[in-house]
Short mmCIF file of C-alpha atoms in Angstrom, two decimals:
data_model
loop_
_atom_site.label_atom_id
_atom_site.label_comp_id
_atom_site.label_asym_id
_atom_site.label_seq_id
_atom_site.Cartn_x
_atom_site.Cartn_y
_atom_site.Cartn_z
CA MET A 1363 0.06 -0.04 -0.05
CA SER A 1364 1.64 3.09 -1.46
CA LYS A 1365 2.02 6.13 1.29
CA ILE A 1366 -1.19 8.59 0.91
CA MET A 1367 -0.44 12.29 -0.41
CA VAL A 1368 -3.51 14.13 0.05
CA THR A 1369 -6.27 13.36 2.31
CA ILE A 1370 -9.93 15.31 2.64
CA GLN A 1371 -12.35 14.86 4.89
CA ASP A 1372 -15.79 15.80 5.19
CA LEU A 1373 -14.75 19.04 3.30
CA HIS A 1374 -17.52 21.78 3.26
CA LYS A 1375 -17.69 24.92 1.23
CA ARG A 1376 -20.33 27.86 1.63
CA PHE A 1377 -20.44 31.05 -0.04
CA GLY A 1378 -23.12 33.31 2.07
CA GLU A 1379 -26.16 31.09 1.79
CA ASN A 1380 -24.86 28.94 -1.06
CA GLU A 1381 -23.42 25.91 -0.42
CA ILE A 1382 -20.57 24.68 -3.08
CA LEU A 1383 -19.47 21.70 -1.57
CA LYS A 1384 -21.52 19.05 0.51
CA GLY A 1385 -19.17 16.84 2.34
CA ILE A 1386 -16.38 15.56 0.31
CA ASP A 1387 -13.94 13.05 1.28
CA LEU A 1388 -11.07 11.76 -0.66
CA SER A 1389 -7.32 10.17 -0.35
CA ILE A 1390 -5.06 10.07 -2.97
CA SER A 1391 -2.06 8.00 -3.17
CA GLN A 1392 1.65 8.52 -3.77
CA GLY A 1393 2.02 8.85 -7.96
CA GLU A 1394 -2.20 8.67 -8.17
CA LYS A 1395 -3.59 10.75 -11.00
CA VAL A 1396 -7.00 11.87 -10.43
CA ALA A 1397 -9.46 13.62 -12.70
CA ILE A 1398 -12.23 15.27 -11.72
CA ILE A 1399 -15.00 15.74 -14.15
CA GLY A 1400 -18.36 16.80 -13.85
CA PRO A 1401 -20.57 19.87 -15.34
CA SER A 1402 -19.95 23.20 -14.64
CA GLY A 1403 -21.12 24.69 -11.35
CA SER A 1404 -20.69 21.27 -10.12
CA GLY A 1405 -18.02 22.68 -7.67
CA LYS A 1406 -15.20 20.80 -8.78
CA SER A 1407 -12.84 23.94 -9.43
CA THR A 1408 -13.74 25.13 -6.22
CA PHE A 1409 -12.75 21.73 -4.58
CA LEU A 1410 -9.36 21.61 -6.16
CA ARG A 1411 -8.95 25.14 -4.54
CA CYS A 1412 -9.68 24.09 -1.54
CA ILE A 1413 -6.88 21.30 -1.61
CA ASN A 1414 -4.42 23.91 -1.38
CA TYR A 1415 -6.47 26.06 0.74
CA LEU A 1416 -6.90 29.11 -2.12
CA GLU A 1417 -10.49 28.47 -1.26
CA GLN A 1418 -10.36 28.09 2.78
CA PRO A 1419 -13.06 25.30 3.06
CA THR A 1420 -16.07 26.06 5.52
CA SER A 1421 -15.49 23.14 7.79
CA GLY A 1422 -13.30 19.83 7.26
CA THR A 1423 -10.10 18.90 6.94
CA VAL A 1424 -7.08 19.10 4.30
CA MET A 1425 -3.72 17.24 4.59
CA ILE A 1426 -0.73 17.12 2.54
CA GLU A 1427 0.78 14.05 3.62
CA ASP A 1428 0.42 14.27 7.57
CA LYS A 1429 0.06 17.45 7.72
CA LYS A 1430 -2.92 19.59 8.24
CA PHE A 1431 -3.62 23.21 6.50
CA ALA A 1432 -5.48 24.32 9.50
CA GLU A 1433 -7.52 22.22 12.69
CA PRO A 1434 -11.07 21.68 11.78
CA ASN A 1435 -13.09 24.53 12.55
CA GLN A 1436 -10.32 26.76 13.06
CA LYS A 1437 -8.88 29.99 11.73
CA ALA A 1438 -5.94 28.98 9.49
CA ASN A 1439 -2.67 30.60 10.26
CA GLU A 1440 -1.25 32.15 7.23
CA LYS A 1441 2.20 31.45 7.38
CA HIS A 1442 1.41 27.75 7.95
CA VAL A 1443 -0.70 27.88 5.02
CA ALA A 1444 1.84 29.55 2.87
CA SER A 1445 4.53 26.91 3.76
CA LEU A 1446 2.64 24.09 3.25
CA ARG A 1447 1.50 25.19 -0.15
CA GLN A 1448 4.87 25.15 -1.37
CA GLU A 1449 4.50 21.04 -1.28
CA VAL A 1450 1.14 21.65 -3.78
CA GLY A 1451 1.94 22.80 -7.01
CA MET A 1452 -1.33 24.65 -9.18
CA VAL A 1453 -1.63 25.23 -12.65
CA PHE A 1454 -4.45 27.74 -13.74
CA GLN A 1455 -6.61 27.94 -16.40
CA SER A 1456 -5.75 31.65 -17.20
CA PHE A 1457 -2.03 30.69 -17.13
CA ASN A 1458 -1.39 33.82 -14.40
CA LEU A 1459 2.15 34.06 -15.38
CA TYR A 1460 3.78 37.42 -14.35
CA PRO A 1461 3.42 39.44 -17.31
CA HIS A 1462 6.56 41.97 -16.21
CA LYS A 1463 9.00 39.02 -15.95
CA THR A 1464 10.78 36.94 -18.65
CA ALA A 1465 9.89 32.77 -18.55
CA LEU A 1466 13.11 32.30 -16.79
CA GLU A 1467 12.17 35.12 -13.88
CA ASN A 1468 9.09 33.76 -13.83
CA VAL A 1469 10.50 30.33 -12.86
CA MET A 1470 12.89 31.71 -10.49
CA ALA A 1471 11.35 34.14 -8.90
CA ALA A 1472 9.58 31.92 -6.14
CA LEU A 1473 12.95 30.17 -5.51
CA ILE A 1474 14.36 33.51 -4.84
CA THR A 1475 11.57 34.63 -2.55
CA ILE A 1476 10.39 31.96 -1.28
CA ARG A 1477 13.00 29.26 -0.93
CA LYS A 1478 15.93 31.29 -0.44
CA ILE A 1479 17.53 29.76 -3.19
CA PRO A 1480 20.86 31.77 -4.33
CA LYS A 1481 20.67 33.51 -7.54
CA GLY A 1482 23.14 31.88 -9.95
CA GLN A 1483 21.49 28.38 -8.76
CA ALA A 1484 17.91 29.41 -8.94
CA ILE A 1485 18.75 30.46 -12.69
CA LYS A 1486 20.22 26.91 -13.29
CA ILE A 1487 17.00 25.18 -11.59
CA ALA A 1488 14.66 27.71 -13.58
CA GLU A 1489 16.53 26.68 -16.81
CA THR A 1490 16.47 23.33 -15.76
CA PHE A 1491 12.53 23.01 -15.73
CA LEU A 1492 12.33 25.33 -18.83
CA GLN A 1493 14.26 22.21 -20.60
CA LYS A 1494 11.67 20.02 -19.02
CA VAL A 1495 8.93 21.90 -20.69
CA GLY A 1496 10.41 22.27 -24.11
CA LEU A 1497 11.11 26.28 -24.12
CA ALA A 1498 14.48 26.39 -22.94
CA ASN A 1499 15.07 28.70 -26.00
CA ARG A 1500 12.49 31.04 -24.98
CA LYS A 1501 13.55 31.78 -21.54
CA ASP A 1502 14.35 35.64 -21.81
CA HIS A 1503 11.10 36.10 -23.47
CA TYR A 1504 7.76 37.41 -21.65
CA PRO A 1505 4.75 36.11 -21.44
CA SER A 1506 3.25 38.74 -24.00
CA GLN A 1507 5.63 36.99 -26.72
CA LEU A 1508 4.59 33.58 -26.10
CA SER A 1509 1.65 31.61 -27.75
CA GLY A 1510 -0.95 30.39 -25.05
CA GLY A 1511 0.47 26.95 -25.21
CA GLN A 1512 4.15 28.18 -24.23
CA GLN A 1513 2.99 30.22 -21.40
CA GLN A 1514 0.96 27.49 -20.01
CA ARG A 1515 4.24 25.41 -20.36
CA VAL A 1516 5.98 28.11 -18.35
CA ALA A 1517 3.39 28.11 -15.69
CA ILE A 1518 3.84 24.56 -15.48
CA ALA A 1519 7.79 24.50 -14.94
CA ARG A 1520 6.88 27.25 -12.53
CA ALA A 1521 5.17 25.21 -10.13
CA LEU A 1522 7.84 22.03 -10.75
CA ALA A 1523 10.27 24.45 -10.08
CA MET A 1524 9.49 24.45 -6.29
CA GLU A 1525 9.32 20.29 -6.40
CA PRO A 1526 6.08 20.35 -5.18
CA LYS A 1527 4.62 16.73 -3.72
CA VAL A 1528 1.36 17.10 -5.67
CA MET A 1529 0.18 19.45 -8.69
CA LEU A 1530 -3.06 20.80 -9.57
CA PHE A 1531 -4.15 21.05 -12.82
CA ASP A 1532 -7.54 23.48 -12.50
CA GLU A 1533 -8.77 23.23 -16.09
CA ALA A 1534 -5.34 24.01 -17.92
CA THR A 1535 -6.13 23.59 -21.64
CA SER A 1536 -9.40 25.08 -21.60
CA ALA A 1537 -8.25 29.04 -22.25
CA LEU A 1538 -6.12 27.41 -25.41
CA ASP A 1539 -6.77 27.61 -28.97
CA PRO A 1540 -7.43 23.81 -30.08
CA GLN A 1541 -4.16 23.37 -32.02
CA LEU A 1542 -2.18 24.20 -29.06
CA VAL A 1543 -3.99 22.19 -26.24
CA GLY A 1544 -2.00 19.06 -27.25
CA GLU A 1545 1.65 20.76 -26.29
CA VAL A 1546 0.27 21.25 -22.88
CA LEU A 1547 -1.35 17.36 -22.71
CA GLN A 1548 1.94 16.02 -23.81
CA VAL A 1549 3.85 17.70 -21.02
CA ILE A 1550 1.13 16.77 -18.58
CA ARG A 1551 1.40 13.35 -19.68
CA GLU A 1552 5.39 13.48 -19.30
CA LEU A 1553 4.83 14.55 -15.99
CA ALA A 1554 2.31 11.42 -15.24
CA ASN A 1555 4.64 8.94 -16.54
CA GLU A 1556 7.43 9.97 -14.28
CA GLY A 1557 5.14 9.27 -11.09
CA MET A 1558 4.10 12.79 -10.13
CA THR A 1559 0.70 12.89 -7.78
CA MET A 1560 -1.64 15.02 -9.99
CA VAL A 1561 -5.31 16.13 -9.24
CA LEU A 1562 -6.85 17.56 -12.69
CA VAL A 1563 -9.85 19.05 -13.11
CA THR A 1564 -10.68 19.10 -16.81
CA HIS A 1565 -13.05 18.56 -19.88
CA GLU A 1566 -10.81 16.48 -21.96
CA MET A 1567 -12.67 13.19 -21.50
CA LYS A 1568 -10.23 11.51 -23.72
CA PHE A 1569 -7.11 12.51 -21.69
CA ALA A 1570 -8.41 11.98 -18.58
CA ARG A 1571 -9.22 8.34 -19.54
CA GLU A 1572 -5.68 7.89 -20.84
CA VAL A 1573 -4.03 9.26 -17.90
CA ALA A 1574 -5.84 9.25 -15.07
CA ASP A 1575 -6.10 5.90 -12.72
CA ARG A 1576 -8.95 7.20 -10.81
CA ILE A 1577 -12.09 9.48 -12.41
CA ILE A 1578 -14.13 11.42 -10.07
CA PHE A 1579 -17.42 12.64 -10.93
CA MET A 1580 -18.76 15.64 -8.96
CA ASP A 1581 -22.38 17.16 -9.12
CA GLY A 1582 -24.31 19.69 -6.76
CA GLY A 1583 -21.10 19.60 -4.43
CA VAL A 1584 -20.28 16.22 -3.94
CA ILE A 1585 -18.88 13.14 -5.47
CA VAL A 1586 -21.73 11.29 -7.49
CA GLU A 1587 -19.64 8.19 -8.16
CA GLU A 1588 -15.73 7.30 -8.92
CA GLY A 1589 -13.89 4.55 -10.47
CA GLU A 1590 -11.13 3.45 -12.81
CA PRO A 1591 -11.05 5.10 -15.92
CA ASP A 1592 -12.30 2.04 -18.15
CA THR A 1593 -15.00 0.77 -16.32
CA PHE A 1594 -16.25 4.34 -15.30
CA PHE A 1595 -16.43 5.56 -19.12
CA THR A 1596 -17.93 2.08 -20.43
CA ASN A 1597 -20.03 1.14 -17.49
CA PRO A 1598 -21.18 4.11 -15.20
CA LYS A 1599 -23.68 3.04 -12.73
CA HIS A 1600 -25.04 6.56 -11.51
CA PRO A 1601 -27.95 8.22 -13.77
CA ARG A 1602 -26.74 11.43 -13.23
CA THR A 1603 -23.33 10.29 -14.34
CA LYS A 1604 -24.73 8.61 -17.59
CA GLU A 1605 -26.59 11.67 -18.39
CA PHE A 1606 -23.43 13.96 -18.02
CA LEU A 1607 -21.54 11.51 -20.18
CA GLN A 1608 -24.25 11.49 -22.77
CA GLN A 1609 -24.02 14.96 -22.71
CA VAL A 1610 -20.52 15.43 -23.58
CA GLY A 1611 -20.51 12.97 -26.20
CA ASN A 1612 -18.70 9.98 -24.45
CA MET B 10 11.00 96.63 -21.52
CA ASP B 11 14.44 95.67 -20.58
CA PHE B 12 14.61 92.06 -20.38
CA LYS B 13 18.60 92.23 -20.67
CA THR B 14 18.83 93.72 -17.50
CA ALA B 15 15.92 91.88 -15.50
CA PHE B 16 17.70 88.63 -17.16
CA GLU B 17 21.16 89.39 -15.78
CA GLN B 18 19.97 90.40 -12.27
CA LEU B 19 17.11 87.90 -11.66
CA THR B 20 18.18 85.09 -13.30
CA PRO B 21 20.92 83.83 -10.94
CA SER B 22 19.13 84.16 -7.68
CA LEU B 23 16.19 82.53 -9.66
CA LEU B 24 18.68 79.64 -10.66
CA GLU B 25 19.43 79.46 -7.31
CA ALA B 26 16.19 79.47 -5.93
CA LEU B 27 15.18 76.35 -8.55
CA GLY B 28 17.86 74.73 -6.74
CA LEU B 29 15.90 74.76 -3.59
CA VAL B 30 12.74 73.99 -5.36
CA VAL B 31 13.71 71.00 -7.08
CA THR B 32 15.18 69.66 -3.17
CA LEU B 33 11.86 70.60 -2.09
CA ALA B 34 9.97 68.88 -4.12
CA LEU B 35 12.20 65.81 -4.43
CA LEU B 36 11.67 65.78 -0.53
CA SER B 37 7.95 66.37 -0.37
CA PHE B 38 7.52 63.87 -2.97
CA VAL B 39 9.10 61.08 -1.17
CA LEU B 40 7.11 61.78 1.96
CA ALA B 41 4.38 62.04 -0.23
CA LEU B 42 5.06 58.39 -1.99
CA THR B 43 5.79 56.99 1.61
CA ILE B 44 2.08 58.70 3.14
CA GLY B 45 0.12 57.68 -0.48
CA MET B 46 1.60 54.13 -0.26
CA LEU B 47 0.89 53.88 3.64
CA VAL B 48 -2.62 54.88 3.31
CA ALA B 49 -3.70 52.83 0.15
CA LEU B 50 -2.53 49.70 1.67
CA GLY B 51 -4.08 50.75 4.57
CA ARG B 52 -7.40 51.18 3.02
CA LEU B 53 -6.92 48.08 1.13
CA SER B 54 -6.48 46.27 4.51
CA LYS B 55 -9.37 44.47 6.06
CA VAL B 56 -9.46 46.43 9.16
CA ARG B 57 -12.50 48.32 9.00
CA SER B 58 -11.77 50.94 11.85
CA LEU B 59 -8.23 52.07 9.62
CA GLN B 60 -10.44 52.51 6.87
CA VAL B 61 -12.65 54.91 8.34
CA VAL B 62 -9.91 56.95 10.08
CA LEU B 63 -8.22 56.93 6.51
CA ILE B 64 -11.28 58.16 4.87
CA ALA B 65 -11.82 60.53 7.34
CA PHE B 66 -8.22 62.03 6.83
CA LEU B 67 -8.63 62.10 2.91
CA GLU B 68 -11.76 64.03 2.86
CA ILE B 69 -9.67 66.60 4.84
CA VAL B 70 -6.82 66.77 3.16
CA ARG B 71 -8.87 66.79 -0.28
CA GLY B 72 -11.50 68.85 1.15
CA THR B 73 -9.06 72.01 1.92
CA PRO B 74 -6.77 73.99 -0.31
CA LEU B 75 -3.27 73.08 -0.32
CA LEU B 76 -2.53 76.73 0.73
CA VAL B 77 -4.42 76.47 3.86
CA GLN B 78 -2.69 73.29 4.66
CA LEU B 79 0.56 75.03 3.87
CA LEU B 80 -0.31 78.40 6.41
CA TYR B 81 -1.82 75.75 9.07
CA VAL B 82 1.48 73.65 9.31
CA TYR B 83 3.55 76.85 9.48
CA TYR B 84 1.71 79.24 11.71
CA VAL B 85 -1.09 77.17 13.49
CA LEU B 86 0.52 73.41 14.62
CA PRO B 87 3.52 74.80 15.94
CA GLU B 88 1.20 77.15 18.31
CA ILE B 89 -1.37 73.72 18.75
CA ILE B 90 2.37 71.78 19.47
CA SER B 91 3.63 74.22 22.09
CA TYR B 92 0.29 74.69 23.49
CA ILE B 93 0.03 70.95 24.29
CA VAL B 94 3.96 70.01 25.35
CA GLY B 95 3.38 73.11 27.39
CA ILE B 96 1.43 71.82 29.76
CA TRP B 97 4.12 69.63 30.73
CA VAL B 98 7.15 71.49 29.96
CA PRO B 99 6.38 75.09 30.98
CA GLY B 100 7.82 77.93 28.42
CA TYR B 101 7.96 75.03 26.03
CA HIS B 102 7.79 76.95 22.09
CA MET B 103 8.30 74.76 18.87
CA ASN B 104 9.87 76.36 15.77
CA ILE B 105 9.51 75.04 12.48
CA SER B 106 11.45 76.40 9.55
CA ALA B 107 9.52 77.16 5.97
CA PHE B 108 11.36 74.63 4.31
CA THR B 109 10.36 72.19 6.76
CA ALA B 110 6.97 73.13 6.82
CA SER B 111 6.73 73.00 3.06
CA ILE B 112 8.22 69.22 3.13
CA ILE B 113 5.37 68.32 5.06
CA GLY B 114 2.65 70.23 3.80
CA LEU B 115 3.18 69.04 0.15
CA GLY B 116 4.17 65.79 1.26
CA VAL B 117 0.74 65.17 2.99
CA ASN B 118 -1.47 67.01 0.52
CA TYR B 119 -0.11 65.08 -2.36
CA GLY B 120 0.20 61.91 -0.25
CA CYS B 121 -3.47 61.42 0.21
CA TYR B 122 -3.89 62.13 -3.62
CA LEU B 123 -1.24 59.42 -4.55
CA SER B 124 -2.86 56.80 -2.18
CA GLU B 125 -5.67 57.00 -4.86
CA VAL B 126 -3.24 56.39 -7.42
CA PHE B 127 -1.47 53.33 -5.78
CA ARG B 128 -5.08 51.79 -4.42
CA SER B 129 -6.31 51.90 -8.28
CA SER B 130 -3.51 50.54 -9.82
CA ILE B 131 -2.93 47.80 -7.30
CA GLN B 132 -6.68 47.04 -7.82
CA ALA B 133 -6.30 46.89 -11.52
CA ILE B 134 -3.63 44.09 -11.44
CA ASP B 135 -5.46 40.76 -11.89
CA LYS B 136 -6.45 38.77 -9.05
CA GLY B 137 -4.93 35.85 -10.53
CA GLN B 138 -1.45 37.26 -10.19
CA LEU B 139 -2.11 37.32 -6.55
CA GLU B 140 -3.21 33.76 -6.68
CA ALA B 141 -0.66 32.37 -8.90
CA ALA B 142 1.94 33.86 -5.98
CA LYS B 143 0.05 32.46 -3.08
CA ALA B 144 -0.15 28.62 -4.93
CA LEU B 145 3.66 28.68 -4.94
CA GLY B 146 4.06 29.98 -1.12
CA TYR B 147 4.13 33.54 -0.81
CA THR B 148 2.19 35.22 1.88
CA SER B 149 0.16 37.84 1.28
CA ARG B 150 2.48 40.24 2.21
CA LYS B 151 5.14 38.74 0.24
CA ALA B 152 2.93 38.38 -2.82
CA MET B 153 1.84 42.22 -2.48
CA TRP B 154 5.53 43.34 -2.48
CA HIS B 155 7.14 40.98 -4.96
CA ILE B 156 4.58 40.88 -7.67
CA VAL B 157 1.39 42.63 -7.32
CA ILE B 158 3.20 46.24 -6.23
CA PRO B 159 5.68 46.24 -8.81
CA GLN B 160 3.00 45.41 -11.61
CA SER B 161 1.05 48.03 -10.19
CA ILE B 162 3.96 50.52 -10.29
CA ARG B 163 4.29 50.55 -13.88
CA ILE B 164 0.46 51.52 -14.18
CA ALA B 165 0.80 54.08 -11.63
CA LEU B 166 4.28 55.46 -13.26
CA PRO B 167 2.71 58.32 -15.82
CA PRO B 168 0.04 59.53 -13.02
CA LEU B 169 2.50 59.72 -10.20
CA GLY B 170 5.10 61.59 -13.10
CA ASN B 171 2.41 64.28 -13.62
CA TYR B 172 2.01 64.64 -10.13
CA PHE B 173 5.26 65.31 -9.68
CA ASN B 174 5.34 67.63 -12.19
CA ALA B 175 2.28 69.38 -10.35
CA MET B 176 4.09 69.44 -7.12
CA LEU B 177 7.24 71.36 -8.84
CA LYS B 178 5.04 74.18 -9.92
CA ASP B 179 2.77 73.99 -6.53
CA THR B 180 6.04 74.98 -4.43
CA SER B 181 5.26 78.16 -5.50
CA LEU B 182 2.90 78.30 -3.10
CA CYS B 183 5.37 78.06 -0.44
CA ALA B 184 6.07 81.73 -0.75
CA PHE B 185 3.32 82.28 1.07
CA ILE B 186 5.05 80.71 4.01
CA THR B 187 8.16 83.18 3.49
CA LEU B 188 10.18 80.04 2.20
CA GLY B 189 12.32 81.98 -0.45
CA GLU B 190 11.85 80.28 -3.53
CA ILE B 191 11.29 81.41 -7.06
CA ILE B 192 8.26 83.50 -6.60
CA LEU B 193 8.84 85.36 -3.68
CA LYS B 194 12.26 86.29 -5.24
CA THR B 195 10.56 87.14 -8.30
CA GLN B 196 7.81 89.49 -6.36
CA ALA B 197 10.64 91.22 -4.51
CA TYR B 198 12.80 92.21 -7.32
CA ALA B 199 9.74 93.09 -9.39
CA SER B 200 8.20 95.38 -6.81
CA GLN B 201 12.33 97.00 -6.75
CA THR B 202 12.50 97.27 -10.23
CA PHE B 203 9.08 97.73 -11.44
CA LEU B 204 10.30 95.65 -14.52
CA THR B 205 6.88 93.41 -13.65
CA ILE B 206 6.51 91.86 -17.14
CA GLU B 207 9.66 90.76 -17.22
CA SER B 208 10.35 89.39 -14.04
CA TYR B 209 7.36 87.27 -14.33
CA THR B 210 7.87 86.13 -17.81
CA ILE B 211 11.38 84.89 -16.28
CA ALA B 212 9.83 83.22 -13.61
CA ALA B 213 7.44 81.15 -15.72
CA LEU B 214 10.38 80.19 -18.06
CA ILE B 215 12.61 78.84 -15.43
CA TYR B 216 9.44 76.97 -14.57
CA LEU B 217 8.93 75.70 -18.17
CA ILE B 218 13.00 74.86 -18.40
CA VAL B 219 12.11 72.20 -15.82
CA SER B 220 8.63 71.04 -16.40
CA ILE B 221 8.87 69.87 -19.94
CA PRO B 222 11.91 68.28 -20.14
CA LEU B 223 10.77 66.29 -17.00
CA GLY B 224 7.04 65.52 -19.12
CA GLN B 225 9.21 64.20 -21.81
CA ALA B 226 11.36 61.85 -19.48
CA ILE B 227 8.07 60.62 -17.85
CA ARG B 228 6.87 59.72 -21.07
CA ILE B 229 10.05 57.99 -22.31
CA MET B 230 10.09 55.56 -18.86
CA GLU B 231 6.53 55.05 -19.67
CA ARG B 232 6.67 53.73 -22.46
CA ARG B 233 9.70 51.41 -20.99
CA LEU B 234 7.85 50.22 -18.12
CA ARG B 235 4.40 49.31 -19.81
CA ARG B 236 6.25 47.45 -22.81
CA HIS B 237 5.45 43.68 -21.20
CA VAL B 238 1.93 44.57 -18.77
#
């Protein structure tokens, strides 16, 4: 039995009167790839953002390995949350690269400011990770000079450079032109093959089926059904899952 | 018209006064930048009582003329402070130089306007920038100083430059609190020699030779900084 990397217990998230997440339990093992699918408004992005506490849960616990972000029903300590977040890399739909920094500077900024790595060494690390996403030759380009696919690959390199134990992908290819999706998926695929623990919120059903070890279907703030991809896609059990898969043309 | 005489007699002292004015403007602007950034951060914080105090402060400063504020800092403030300190230290009397009063008056007044420039430029930065930094392990404070504010400065730069240019000219109001700057010297010379047209024209030109190149420099800097934003 491999090590548990992420543990989520009875997670609730409420925005005012609106309860977005209605009690979610999930554990993710080391090296496991979990794809979360579901209709928009199902709470899947909110759930993903709770995993690194970008959204603070209303109640419930999130643990990375054996470290909790906060005790249940207690206010989170910002410094502790920030330090635990270093273990969790995140890639956003809208890339969120720093527009005033070059690709290289984007990747090395947190190494210097947060990890306190000396500049010369940070440059080397940043170059290694840009190389890994195939953008070593674009290191001095600003985000505005890169295509969407290239920007997202820089964003992936930026997250990886912190050497996280878990990677979260929040609809990483949704903002891309169709011809640029492939290059980003390729990078994610390689990362999956290297054994990175990953949670992906995605609309790319084919990709989810190919890369994930487990598919989670969320609707109405709960996990409706989960399973191993082949069974999940060929033989869904819950009527809501069947309906959804039909709608997305699976 | 006797521009030649006026030019020969007045210009050297005005150039000297210009040195004073530029020094005053620079020091006041540093104070204004500091106050502006602190007020902006205070207003963006979630502390409600702090926001109320800062808004009241802004309303008072922006609701009164700069000239009144300068007069207040120079004439009234030392009286008040002397009175209060005098309760414990009998016979205490506070003195403030015209130069110090000018720095405080200009710095506080412009600080309030600059705070709005800083606040709006910080709010103009996409929320995703803060989130990206947080996701990498930055605390809110670090994300603010290392990621958000450097970007917002690029947006703030043109209005900041314009405010500096305006402040350079508003130093002329300090003539009212006896600061020996350009206008006070011009006035003295004009009333002695009756070379009114010549004197004030030269004074105006002195301001122009500084503010026009300054405007150009701001435009060039703006173009450079905003290339990738």
